[in-house]
Amino acid sequence: MSNQLAAEVSSRKTFAIISHPDAGKTTITEQLLLYGGAIRQAGTVKGKKTGKFAKSDWMEIEKQRGISVTSSVMQVEYDGNHINIVDTPGHEDFSEDTYRTLMAVDSAVMVIDSAKGIEPQTKKLFEVCSMRGIPIFTFINKLDRDGREPLELIAELEEVLGIDAYPMNWPMGMGKTFLGLYDIYNKRVELMHPEENGDNDFLPLNEDGEVEGDYAFKQSTLYEQAIEDAQLLLEAGNDFSEEAIANGKLTPVFFGSALTGFGVQTFLDAFVDFAPSPSAKKTESGEKVEPLEEQFSGFIFKIQANMNPAHRDRIAFVRICSGEFTPGMDITVNRSQKKMKLSHTTQFMADSRETVKAAVAGDIIGLYDTGNFQIGDTIYSGKQAIQFEPLPQFTPELFNKVAAKNVMKQKSFHKGIEQLVQEGAIQLYKTYHTGEYILGAVGQLQFEVFQYRLMNEYNAEVVMTPIGSKIARWIDEADLDPNMSSSRNLLCRDRFDQPVFLFENQFALNWFKDKHPSIELKSLF
Ligand code: G4P
């Protein structure tokens, strides 16, 4: 292992931003890119203001809807750190890919709208991060607007998500009266209006936790209030623990306003101090692969098709787990034992794709794929075979019946479904009694992408009939009784032939549980 590789790997901070739509993920991403000098002007990530989607040739459906299907990866250098921000799509484009993206990061930043608190999508994404035990950093956003009481927000965070919180800083007021941050961690105040306070952005706290001298902001009761709140938190709240942060048991909480950029750098400085570099990754046999091992290895967490319609290309996203990637290197796909030369690779920036020169553990690269890769595949260089743990599957919540529109096209319909399901684009079930196909997804867009791709790539038009949301629960083969199937609890088999019930609602699920107490009903993650 070279010292240079060790330095490169330890500088990697690979994270995702998790939030409910509109909490400010894009705005804060832009700010982070600005600090890293990756973009010159905020507003270039989504190009929302001009209504123009950033320079990209993503698939048609994406352009039509003005949303990003892709979890693209943005890279910035900051203070000696090489930061990879992996985007997690929101809104209707929420899908299993969004969840799987979280398998490829080492930490997460949770952005919360201070007026809204914990929203449903934040909770879902948090749970996936929490399952992995990765560190979660919280940024409570939009302090330039009136929001909910900070103490109330902290309490909600702890109660709804079940994680301990440690406020790194505390707001002095909010909205029109927002004075700035009482920064507990850095022992200073950070002022929203330096011009009113002798042009000071920051003023240190003395041993009593107060700012010395005569400043305009000190006239406000909000300053006193922040000191009181901070005292209360220090006495009655959780202790700061680097270890608890690293295990994902304690989330450091930062306040700020992404729109004005206030508090973002303070957050970023602490984030790079505490966010972990890539760590060892478990293989199927329980051994661990260290990031500094010479042997290159990685796993595929996402496959994006048709990123460029002119080329009909597919890109497999690889999270590098060990060693160094070099262009043209030889690798083996463990599942198929196929050997390949990696010559067509790409790294991602906000709105352009560049050819990768070198990448190390922690980085994410895109491989042009002609059908060699599947989600969950492990690839490695050299002779020692590696297979990482399988990626978790996520219980779908939305369902559609699907059939070929034209009976003459059954063959391409079946081929298309089989391949897209294998790729992990969508889940497939077959009703036990009638053998009809049902598709399951965690987000609506997965259906649209499926329909679009079947048409464009397999020339098979489909008819989809929404059957609404269901609760999917798996049972053991031994418990299977075909008579238990009804419209309220539809018995199906998944693509691995495992029996699964699709319950109409929670009521139907509870009813079934009461009636068959001995049957264990299992959900995926
Ligand atoms: P998202 O990616 O999480 O969906 O959120 P995004 O950053 O697009 O922000 C959603 C809206 O919230 C945007 O306003 C954005 O300007 C606003 N916003 C983000 N951070 C802050 C903040 O700190 N303070 C305030 N006051 N607003 C904030 P929009 O009107 O929907 O879009 P736009 O037309 O302004 O871009």
Short mmCIF file of N, CA and C in Angstrom, two decimals, residues 346-498:
data_model
loop_
_atom_site.label_atom_id
_atom_site.label_comp_id
_atom_site.label_asym_id
_atom_site.label_seq_id
_atom_site.Cartn_x
_atom_site.Cartn_y
_atom_site.Cartn_z
N THR A 346 -16.63 6.90 -16.71
CA THR A 346 -16.99 8.31 -16.59
C THR A 346 -17.14 8.69 -15.14
N GLN A 347 -16.83 9.93 -14.83
CA GLN A 347 -17.12 10.45 -13.51
C GLN A 347 -18.13 11.56 -13.68
N PHE A 348 -18.83 11.91 -12.62
CA PHE A 348 -19.95 12.82 -12.82
C PHE A 348 -19.73 14.16 -12.14
N MET A 349 -20.12 15.19 -12.82
CA MET A 349 -20.12 16.52 -12.21
C MET A 349 -21.53 17.06 -12.33
N ALA A 350 -21.73 18.28 -11.80
CA ALA A 350 -23.08 18.83 -11.77
C ALA A 350 -23.80 18.69 -13.11
N ASP A 351 -23.17 19.09 -14.17
CA ASP A 351 -23.90 19.02 -15.43
C ASP A 351 -23.03 18.53 -16.59
N SER A 352 -21.97 17.85 -16.30
CA SER A 352 -21.20 17.30 -17.40
C SER A 352 -20.59 15.97 -16.97
N ARG A 353 -20.19 15.20 -17.92
CA ARG A 353 -19.54 13.95 -17.58
C ARG A 353 -18.11 14.00 -18.08
N GLU A 354 -17.22 13.58 -17.25
CA GLU A 354 -15.82 13.61 -17.67
C GLU A 354 -15.24 12.20 -17.61
N THR A 355 -14.26 11.97 -18.44
CA THR A 355 -13.62 10.67 -18.40
C THR A 355 -12.78 10.55 -17.14
N VAL A 356 -12.87 9.40 -16.50
CA VAL A 356 -12.15 9.21 -15.26
C VAL A 356 -10.67 8.97 -15.52
N LYS A 357 -9.84 9.65 -14.76
CA LYS A 357 -8.40 9.38 -14.90
C LYS A 357 -7.97 8.41 -13.82
N ALA A 358 -8.27 8.72 -12.60
CA ALA A 358 -7.96 7.78 -11.53
C ALA A 358 -8.99 7.98 -10.43
N ALA A 359 -9.36 6.89 -9.80
CA ALA A 359 -10.32 6.99 -8.72
C ALA A 359 -9.94 5.94 -7.68
N VAL A 360 -10.24 6.23 -6.43
CA VAL A 360 -9.85 5.32 -5.35
C VAL A 360 -11.07 4.95 -4.52
N ALA A 361 -10.85 4.10 -3.50
CA ALA A 361 -11.94 3.68 -2.62
C ALA A 361 -12.70 4.91 -2.12
N GLY A 362 -14.00 4.83 -2.16
CA GLY A 362 -14.85 5.96 -1.76
C GLY A 362 -15.44 6.67 -2.96
N ASP A 363 -14.74 6.62 -4.08
CA ASP A 363 -15.23 7.30 -5.28
C ASP A 363 -16.29 6.48 -5.99
N ILE A 364 -17.04 7.17 -6.83
CA ILE A 364 -18.06 6.50 -7.63
C ILE A 364 -17.77 6.76 -9.10
N ILE A 365 -17.73 5.69 -9.85
CA ILE A 365 -17.47 5.85 -11.28
C ILE A 365 -18.62 5.22 -12.07
N GLY A 366 -18.75 5.65 -13.29
CA GLY A 366 -19.78 5.08 -14.15
C GLY A 366 -19.12 4.26 -15.25
N LEU A 367 -19.63 3.05 -15.44
CA LEU A 367 -19.07 2.19 -16.49
C LEU A 367 -20.10 2.08 -17.61
N TYR A 368 -19.67 2.32 -18.83
CA TYR A 368 -20.58 2.10 -19.95
C TYR A 368 -20.85 0.62 -20.04
N ASP A 369 -22.12 0.27 -20.14
CA ASP A 369 -22.50 -1.13 -20.00
C ASP A 369 -23.26 -1.59 -21.23
N THR A 370 -22.90 -2.75 -21.69
CA THR A 370 -23.66 -3.32 -22.82
C THR A 370 -24.41 -4.56 -22.35
N GLY A 371 -24.73 -4.61 -21.07
CA GLY A 371 -25.52 -5.72 -20.56
C GLY A 371 -24.72 -6.71 -19.74
N ASN A 372 -23.52 -6.33 -19.34
CA ASN A 372 -22.68 -7.24 -18.55
C ASN A 372 -22.94 -7.14 -17.05
N PHE A 373 -23.55 -6.02 -16.63
CA PHE A 373 -23.65 -5.79 -15.20
C PHE A 373 -25.09 -5.87 -14.70
N GLN A 374 -25.21 -6.25 -13.43
CA GLN A 374 -26.50 -6.20 -12.76
C GLN A 374 -26.31 -5.48 -11.44
N ILE A 375 -27.40 -4.94 -10.92
CA ILE A 375 -27.32 -4.28 -9.62
C ILE A 375 -26.89 -5.30 -8.57
N GLY A 376 -25.95 -4.92 -7.73
CA GLY A 376 -25.46 -5.83 -6.70
C GLY A 376 -24.22 -6.60 -7.12
N ASP A 377 -23.81 -6.48 -8.39
CA ASP A 377 -22.60 -7.18 -8.85
C ASP A 377 -21.36 -6.64 -8.16
N THR A 378 -20.43 -7.56 -7.88
CA THR A 378 -19.11 -7.15 -7.39
C THR A 378 -18.12 -7.28 -8.54
N ILE A 379 -17.26 -6.29 -8.69
CA ILE A 379 -16.19 -6.41 -9.68
C ILE A 379 -14.85 -6.26 -8.95
N TYR A 380 -13.83 -6.93 -9.48
CA TYR A 380 -12.51 -6.85 -8.83
C TYR A 380 -11.40 -7.07 -9.83
N SER A 381 -10.22 -6.59 -9.46
CA SER A 381 -9.04 -6.85 -10.29
C SER A 381 -8.30 -8.04 -9.68
N GLY A 382 -7.37 -8.59 -10.42
CA GLY A 382 -6.54 -9.68 -9.88
C GLY A 382 -7.28 -10.99 -9.80
N LYS A 383 -6.71 -11.90 -9.03
CA LYS A 383 -7.22 -13.28 -9.05
C LYS A 383 -8.16 -13.62 -7.90
N GLN A 384 -7.96 -12.92 -6.78
CA GLN A 384 -8.75 -13.24 -5.58
C GLN A 384 -10.22 -12.84 -5.76
N ALA A 385 -11.11 -13.84 -5.81
CA ALA A 385 -12.53 -13.53 -6.03
C ALA A 385 -13.12 -12.80 -4.83
N ILE A 386 -13.95 -11.81 -5.09
CA ILE A 386 -14.63 -11.07 -4.01
C ILE A 386 -16.11 -10.97 -4.34
N GLN A 387 -16.94 -11.20 -3.36
CA GLN A 387 -18.38 -10.95 -3.52
C GLN A 387 -18.85 -10.21 -2.28
N PHE A 388 -19.26 -8.96 -2.46
CA PHE A 388 -19.76 -8.21 -1.31
C PHE A 388 -21.15 -8.68 -0.94
N GLU A 389 -21.55 -8.33 0.27
CA GLU A 389 -22.89 -8.67 0.77
C GLU A 389 -23.95 -8.20 -0.23
N PRO A 390 -25.05 -8.94 -0.34
CA PRO A 390 -26.08 -8.49 -1.28
C PRO A 390 -26.70 -7.16 -0.82
N LEU A 391 -27.18 -6.37 -1.78
CA LEU A 391 -27.86 -5.12 -1.43
C LEU A 391 -29.24 -5.48 -0.88
N PRO A 392 -29.72 -4.74 0.09
CA PRO A 392 -31.05 -5.06 0.61
C PRO A 392 -32.13 -4.78 -0.45
N GLN A 393 -33.23 -5.51 -0.32
CA GLN A 393 -34.38 -5.21 -1.19
C GLN A 393 -35.35 -4.38 -0.38
N PHE A 394 -36.09 -3.54 -1.05
CA PHE A 394 -37.00 -2.65 -0.33
C PHE A 394 -38.45 -3.00 -0.66
N THR A 395 -39.27 -3.03 0.39
CA THR A 395 -40.66 -3.41 0.20
C THR A 395 -41.38 -2.35 -0.63
N PRO A 396 -41.92 -2.73 -1.80
CA PRO A 396 -42.63 -1.73 -2.60
C PRO A 396 -43.96 -1.34 -1.95
N GLU A 397 -44.46 -0.20 -2.34
CA GLU A 397 -45.72 0.27 -1.75
C GLU A 397 -46.78 0.55 -2.81
N LEU A 398 -46.32 0.73 -4.06
CA LEU A 398 -47.28 1.02 -5.14
C LEU A 398 -47.30 -0.16 -6.11
N PHE A 399 -48.50 -0.45 -6.64
CA PHE A 399 -48.63 -1.63 -7.49
C PHE A 399 -49.46 -1.35 -8.74
N ASN A 400 -49.09 -2.00 -9.82
CA ASN A 400 -49.81 -1.91 -11.10
C ASN A 400 -49.91 -3.29 -11.71
N LYS A 401 -51.08 -3.61 -12.24
CA LYS A 401 -51.17 -4.81 -13.05
C LYS A 401 -50.58 -4.47 -14.40
N VAL A 402 -49.90 -5.40 -15.04
CA VAL A 402 -49.31 -5.10 -16.34
C VAL A 402 -49.53 -6.25 -17.31
N ALA A 403 -49.81 -5.88 -18.57
CA ALA A 403 -49.99 -6.90 -19.61
C ALA A 403 -49.53 -6.32 -20.93
N ALA A 404 -49.19 -7.19 -21.88
CA ALA A 404 -48.78 -6.72 -23.21
C ALA A 404 -50.01 -6.23 -23.94
N LYS A 405 -49.90 -5.10 -24.63
CA LYS A 405 -51.05 -4.54 -25.35
C LYS A 405 -51.37 -5.41 -26.55
N ASN A 406 -50.31 -5.84 -27.20
CA ASN A 406 -50.48 -6.63 -28.41
C ASN A 406 -50.05 -8.07 -28.13
N VAL A 407 -50.98 -9.00 -28.24
CA VAL A 407 -50.67 -10.39 -27.90
C VAL A 407 -49.56 -10.98 -28.78
N MET A 408 -49.41 -10.38 -29.97
CA MET A 408 -48.35 -10.86 -30.87
C MET A 408 -46.95 -10.51 -30.33
N LYS A 409 -46.92 -9.56 -29.40
CA LYS A 409 -45.61 -9.09 -28.90
C LYS A 409 -45.26 -9.72 -27.55
N GLN A 410 -45.93 -10.83 -27.22
CA GLN A 410 -45.70 -11.46 -25.91
C GLN A 410 -44.23 -11.75 -25.64
N LYS A 411 -43.53 -12.18 -26.71
CA LYS A 411 -42.15 -12.62 -26.53
C LYS A 411 -41.26 -11.45 -26.08
N SER A 412 -41.37 -10.32 -26.79
CA SER A 412 -40.53 -9.18 -26.40
C SER A 412 -40.98 -8.62 -25.05
N PHE A 413 -42.27 -8.72 -24.79
CA PHE A 413 -42.80 -8.28 -23.50
C PHE A 413 -42.13 -9.07 -22.36
N HIS A 414 -42.11 -10.39 -22.51
CA HIS A 414 -41.52 -11.23 -21.46
C HIS A 414 -40.02 -10.99 -21.31
N LYS A 415 -39.37 -10.85 -22.47
CA LYS A 415 -37.91 -10.63 -22.44
C LYS A 415 -37.61 -9.30 -21.73
N GLY A 416 -38.37 -8.27 -22.11
CA GLY A 416 -38.16 -6.94 -21.52
C GLY A 416 -38.39 -6.96 -20.03
N ILE A 417 -39.51 -7.55 -19.62
CA ILE A 417 -39.82 -7.60 -18.19
C ILE A 417 -38.71 -8.31 -17.44
N GLU A 418 -38.31 -9.45 -17.97
CA GLU A 418 -37.30 -10.26 -17.28
C GLU A 418 -36.02 -9.45 -17.07
N GLN A 419 -35.60 -8.76 -18.15
CA GLN A 419 -34.34 -8.03 -18.04
C GLN A 419 -34.44 -6.82 -17.11
N LEU A 420 -35.54 -6.09 -17.22
CA LEU A 420 -35.68 -4.90 -16.37
C LEU A 420 -35.83 -5.27 -14.90
N VAL A 421 -36.48 -6.39 -14.66
CA VAL A 421 -36.66 -6.83 -13.28
C VAL A 421 -35.31 -7.29 -12.72
N GLN A 422 -34.56 -7.99 -13.55
CA GLN A 422 -33.24 -8.45 -13.13
C GLN A 422 -32.31 -7.27 -12.83
N GLU A 423 -32.48 -6.24 -13.62
CA GLU A 423 -31.65 -5.04 -13.45
C GLU A 423 -32.01 -4.31 -12.15
N GLY A 424 -33.16 -4.65 -11.57
CA GLY A 424 -33.56 -4.01 -10.32
C GLY A 424 -34.37 -2.76 -10.54
N ALA A 425 -34.87 -2.57 -11.78
CA ALA A 425 -35.62 -1.36 -12.08
C ALA A 425 -36.99 -1.36 -11.40
N ILE A 426 -37.52 -2.56 -11.18
CA ILE A 426 -38.88 -2.67 -10.64
C ILE A 426 -39.04 -4.09 -10.08
N GLN A 427 -40.05 -4.29 -9.22
CA GLN A 427 -40.28 -5.65 -8.69
C GLN A 427 -41.46 -6.29 -9.41
N LEU A 428 -41.37 -7.60 -9.55
CA LEU A 428 -42.41 -8.31 -10.29
C LEU A 428 -43.04 -9.41 -9.43
N TYR A 429 -44.38 -9.50 -9.51
CA TYR A 429 -45.12 -10.55 -8.81
C TYR A 429 -46.09 -11.19 -9.80
N LYS A 430 -46.41 -12.45 -9.51
CA LYS A 430 -47.39 -13.15 -10.34
C LYS A 430 -48.50 -13.60 -9.41
N THR A 431 -49.75 -13.30 -9.76
CA THR A 431 -50.82 -13.73 -8.86
C THR A 431 -50.87 -15.25 -8.84
N TYR A 432 -51.12 -15.79 -7.67
CA TYR A 432 -51.04 -17.24 -7.47
C TYR A 432 -52.07 -17.99 -8.31
N HIS A 433 -53.30 -17.45 -8.35
CA HIS A 433 -54.37 -18.19 -9.00
C HIS A 433 -54.48 -17.92 -10.50
N THR A 434 -54.28 -16.67 -10.89
CA THR A 434 -54.53 -16.36 -12.30
C THR A 434 -53.26 -16.12 -13.12
N GLY A 435 -52.12 -16.07 -12.44
CA GLY A 435 -50.84 -15.90 -13.16
C GLY A 435 -50.68 -14.53 -13.81
N GLU A 436 -51.44 -13.54 -13.33
CA GLU A 436 -51.29 -12.18 -13.90
C GLU A 436 -50.02 -11.53 -13.33
N TYR A 437 -49.47 -10.60 -14.12
CA TYR A 437 -48.28 -9.89 -13.66
C TYR A 437 -48.65 -8.64 -12.89
N ILE A 438 -47.97 -8.45 -11.76
CA ILE A 438 -48.14 -7.22 -10.99
C ILE A 438 -46.76 -6.62 -10.76
N LEU A 439 -46.66 -5.33 -11.00
CA LEU A 439 -45.38 -4.66 -10.76
C LEU A 439 -45.45 -3.90 -9.44
N GLY A 440 -44.36 -3.91 -8.72
CA GLY A 440 -44.30 -3.17 -7.46
C GLY A 440 -43.15 -2.18 -7.48
N ALA A 441 -43.41 -1.00 -6.89
CA ALA A 441 -42.36 0.02 -6.87
C ALA A 441 -42.48 0.84 -5.60
N VAL A 442 -41.43 1.57 -5.26
CA VAL A 442 -41.55 2.48 -4.12
C VAL A 442 -41.92 3.89 -4.57
N GLY A 443 -41.78 4.16 -5.87
CA GLY A 443 -42.15 5.49 -6.39
C GLY A 443 -42.83 5.37 -7.74
N GLN A 444 -43.75 6.30 -8.00
CA GLN A 444 -44.57 6.27 -9.22
C GLN A 444 -43.72 6.28 -10.50
N LEU A 445 -42.64 7.02 -10.46
CA LEU A 445 -41.84 7.16 -11.69
C LEU A 445 -41.26 5.84 -12.18
N GLN A 446 -41.04 4.91 -11.26
CA GLN A 446 -40.51 3.61 -11.68
C GLN A 446 -41.43 2.95 -12.73
N PHE A 447 -42.75 3.13 -12.58
CA PHE A 447 -43.69 2.56 -13.55
C PHE A 447 -43.54 3.23 -14.91
N GLU A 448 -43.41 4.56 -14.85
CA GLU A 448 -43.31 5.30 -16.11
C GLU A 448 -42.03 4.96 -16.85
N VAL A 449 -40.96 4.86 -16.10
CA VAL A 449 -39.68 4.51 -16.71
C VAL A 449 -39.77 3.10 -17.30
N PHE A 450 -40.40 2.21 -16.56
CA PHE A 450 -40.57 0.83 -17.02
C PHE A 450 -41.33 0.79 -18.34
N GLN A 451 -42.45 1.50 -18.37
CA GLN A 451 -43.30 1.52 -19.56
C GLN A 451 -42.54 2.10 -20.76
N TYR A 452 -41.84 3.18 -20.48
CA TYR A 452 -41.07 3.87 -21.53
C TYR A 452 -39.98 2.96 -22.09
N ARG A 453 -39.29 2.30 -21.17
CA ARG A 453 -38.17 1.46 -21.62
C ARG A 453 -38.64 0.22 -22.36
N LEU A 454 -39.75 -0.34 -21.90
CA LEU A 454 -40.26 -1.54 -22.58
C LEU A 454 -40.63 -1.20 -24.02
N MET A 455 -41.20 -0.04 -24.18
CA MET A 455 -41.60 0.44 -25.50
C MET A 455 -40.36 0.72 -26.37
N ASN A 456 -39.42 1.48 -25.78
CA ASN A 456 -38.29 1.95 -26.58
C ASN A 456 -37.18 0.94 -26.76
N GLU A 457 -36.98 0.10 -25.77
CA GLU A 457 -35.87 -0.84 -25.88
C GLU A 457 -36.33 -2.22 -26.34
N TYR A 458 -37.58 -2.56 -26.09
CA TYR A 458 -38.04 -3.92 -26.43
C TYR A 458 -39.22 -3.90 -27.39
N ASN A 459 -39.61 -2.70 -27.79
CA ASN A 459 -40.70 -2.56 -28.73
C ASN A 459 -41.98 -3.26 -28.27
N ALA A 460 -42.23 -3.20 -26.99
CA ALA A 460 -43.42 -3.84 -26.43
C ALA A 460 -44.27 -2.80 -25.71
N GLU A 461 -45.46 -2.58 -26.25
CA GLU A 461 -46.36 -1.64 -25.59
C GLU A 461 -47.11 -2.36 -24.49
N VAL A 462 -47.27 -1.71 -23.35
CA VAL A 462 -47.95 -2.39 -22.25
C VAL A 462 -49.19 -1.63 -21.78
N VAL A 463 -50.08 -2.38 -21.17
CA VAL A 463 -51.24 -1.75 -20.53
C VAL A 463 -51.01 -1.89 -19.03
N MET A 464 -51.08 -0.77 -18.34
CA MET A 464 -50.88 -0.84 -16.89
C MET A 464 -52.14 -0.38 -16.18
N THR A 465 -52.56 -1.15 -15.20
CA THR A 465 -53.74 -0.79 -14.43
C THR A 465 -53.33 -0.60 -12.98
N PRO A 466 -53.40 0.64 -12.50
CA PRO A 466 -53.01 0.86 -11.10
C PRO A 466 -53.93 0.10 -10.16
N ILE A 467 -53.36 -0.57 -9.19
CA ILE A 467 -54.20 -1.21 -8.19
C ILE A 467 -53.91 -0.60 -6.82
N GLY A 468 -53.28 0.58 -6.88
CA GLY A 468 -53.11 1.39 -5.67
C GLY A 468 -52.01 0.88 -4.76
N SER A 469 -52.03 1.41 -3.56
CA SER A 469 -50.99 1.01 -2.63
C SER A 469 -51.40 -0.25 -1.90
N LYS A 470 -50.45 -1.07 -1.60
CA LYS A 470 -50.69 -2.34 -0.91
C LYS A 470 -49.60 -2.51 0.13
N ILE A 471 -49.84 -3.42 1.03
CA ILE A 471 -48.77 -3.74 1.98
C ILE A 471 -48.30 -5.16 1.65
N ALA A 472 -47.06 -5.27 1.22
CA ALA A 472 -46.53 -6.59 0.83
C ALA A 472 -45.90 -7.27 2.03
N ARG A 473 -46.30 -8.51 2.26
CA ARG A 473 -45.70 -9.29 3.36
C ARG A 473 -45.44 -10.72 2.89
N TRP A 474 -44.21 -11.17 3.12
CA TRP A 474 -43.82 -12.50 2.66
C TRP A 474 -44.15 -13.55 3.74
N ILE A 475 -44.44 -14.77 3.27
CA ILE A 475 -44.67 -15.86 4.23
C ILE A 475 -43.79 -17.05 3.86
N ASP A 476 -43.66 -17.99 4.76
CA ASP A 476 -42.89 -19.20 4.47
C ASP A 476 -43.71 -20.10 3.56
N GLU A 477 -43.00 -20.84 2.73
CA GLU A 477 -43.65 -21.78 1.81
C GLU A 477 -44.54 -22.76 2.60
N ALA A 478 -44.06 -23.15 3.77
CA ALA A 478 -44.78 -24.14 4.59
C ALA A 478 -46.15 -23.62 5.05
N ASP A 479 -46.28 -22.29 5.14
CA ASP A 479 -47.54 -21.71 5.60
C ASP A 479 -48.53 -21.45 4.46
N LEU A 480 -48.09 -21.73 3.26
CA LEU A 480 -48.91 -21.38 2.10
C LEU A 480 -50.17 -22.22 2.00
N ASP A 481 -51.30 -21.52 1.90
CA ASP A 481 -52.58 -22.19 1.70
C ASP A 481 -53.33 -21.37 0.65
N PRO A 482 -53.52 -21.94 -0.56
CA PRO A 482 -54.13 -21.17 -1.66
C PRO A 482 -55.50 -20.61 -1.29
N ASN A 483 -56.18 -21.22 -0.32
CA ASN A 483 -57.50 -20.74 0.05
C ASN A 483 -57.46 -19.43 0.83
N MET A 484 -56.29 -19.05 1.25
CA MET A 484 -56.18 -17.82 2.03
C MET A 484 -56.22 -16.57 1.16
N SER A 485 -56.13 -16.74 -0.15
CA SER A 485 -56.09 -15.59 -1.04
C SER A 485 -57.47 -14.98 -1.22
N SER A 486 -57.53 -13.65 -1.18
CA SER A 486 -58.78 -12.95 -1.47
C SER A 486 -58.43 -11.60 -2.06
N SER A 487 -59.45 -10.82 -2.40
CA SER A 487 -59.13 -9.51 -3.00
C SER A 487 -58.46 -8.59 -1.98
N ARG A 488 -58.70 -8.85 -0.72
CA ARG A 488 -58.11 -8.00 0.32
C ARG A 488 -56.70 -8.44 0.70
N ASN A 489 -56.42 -9.69 0.45
CA ASN A 489 -55.06 -10.19 0.67
C ASN A 489 -54.72 -11.16 -0.47
N LEU A 490 -54.20 -10.54 -1.52
CA LEU A 490 -53.95 -11.25 -2.76
C LEU A 490 -52.65 -12.05 -2.66
N LEU A 491 -52.79 -13.36 -2.90
CA LEU A 491 -51.61 -14.21 -2.82
C LEU A 491 -50.86 -14.19 -4.16
N CYS A 492 -49.56 -13.96 -4.09
CA CYS A 492 -48.72 -13.90 -5.29
C CYS A 492 -47.42 -14.66 -5.03
N ARG A 493 -46.62 -14.76 -6.09
CA ARG A 493 -45.24 -15.19 -5.91
C ARG A 493 -44.33 -14.10 -6.45
N ASP A 494 -43.19 -13.90 -5.77
CA ASP A 494 -42.27 -12.89 -6.29
C ASP A 494 -41.37 -13.53 -7.34
N ARG A 495 -40.39 -12.79 -7.83
CA ARG A 495 -39.61 -13.33 -8.94
C ARG A 495 -38.66 -14.45 -8.51
N PHE A 496 -38.49 -14.59 -7.20
CA PHE A 496 -37.70 -15.72 -6.71
C PHE A 496 -38.61 -16.88 -6.31
N ASP A 497 -39.89 -16.75 -6.68
CA ASP A 497 -40.89 -17.78 -6.41
C ASP A 497 -41.32 -17.86 -4.95
N GLN A 498 -41.01 -16.82 -4.19
CA GLN A 498 -41.41 -16.82 -2.78
C GLN A 498 -42.85 -16.34 -2.65
#
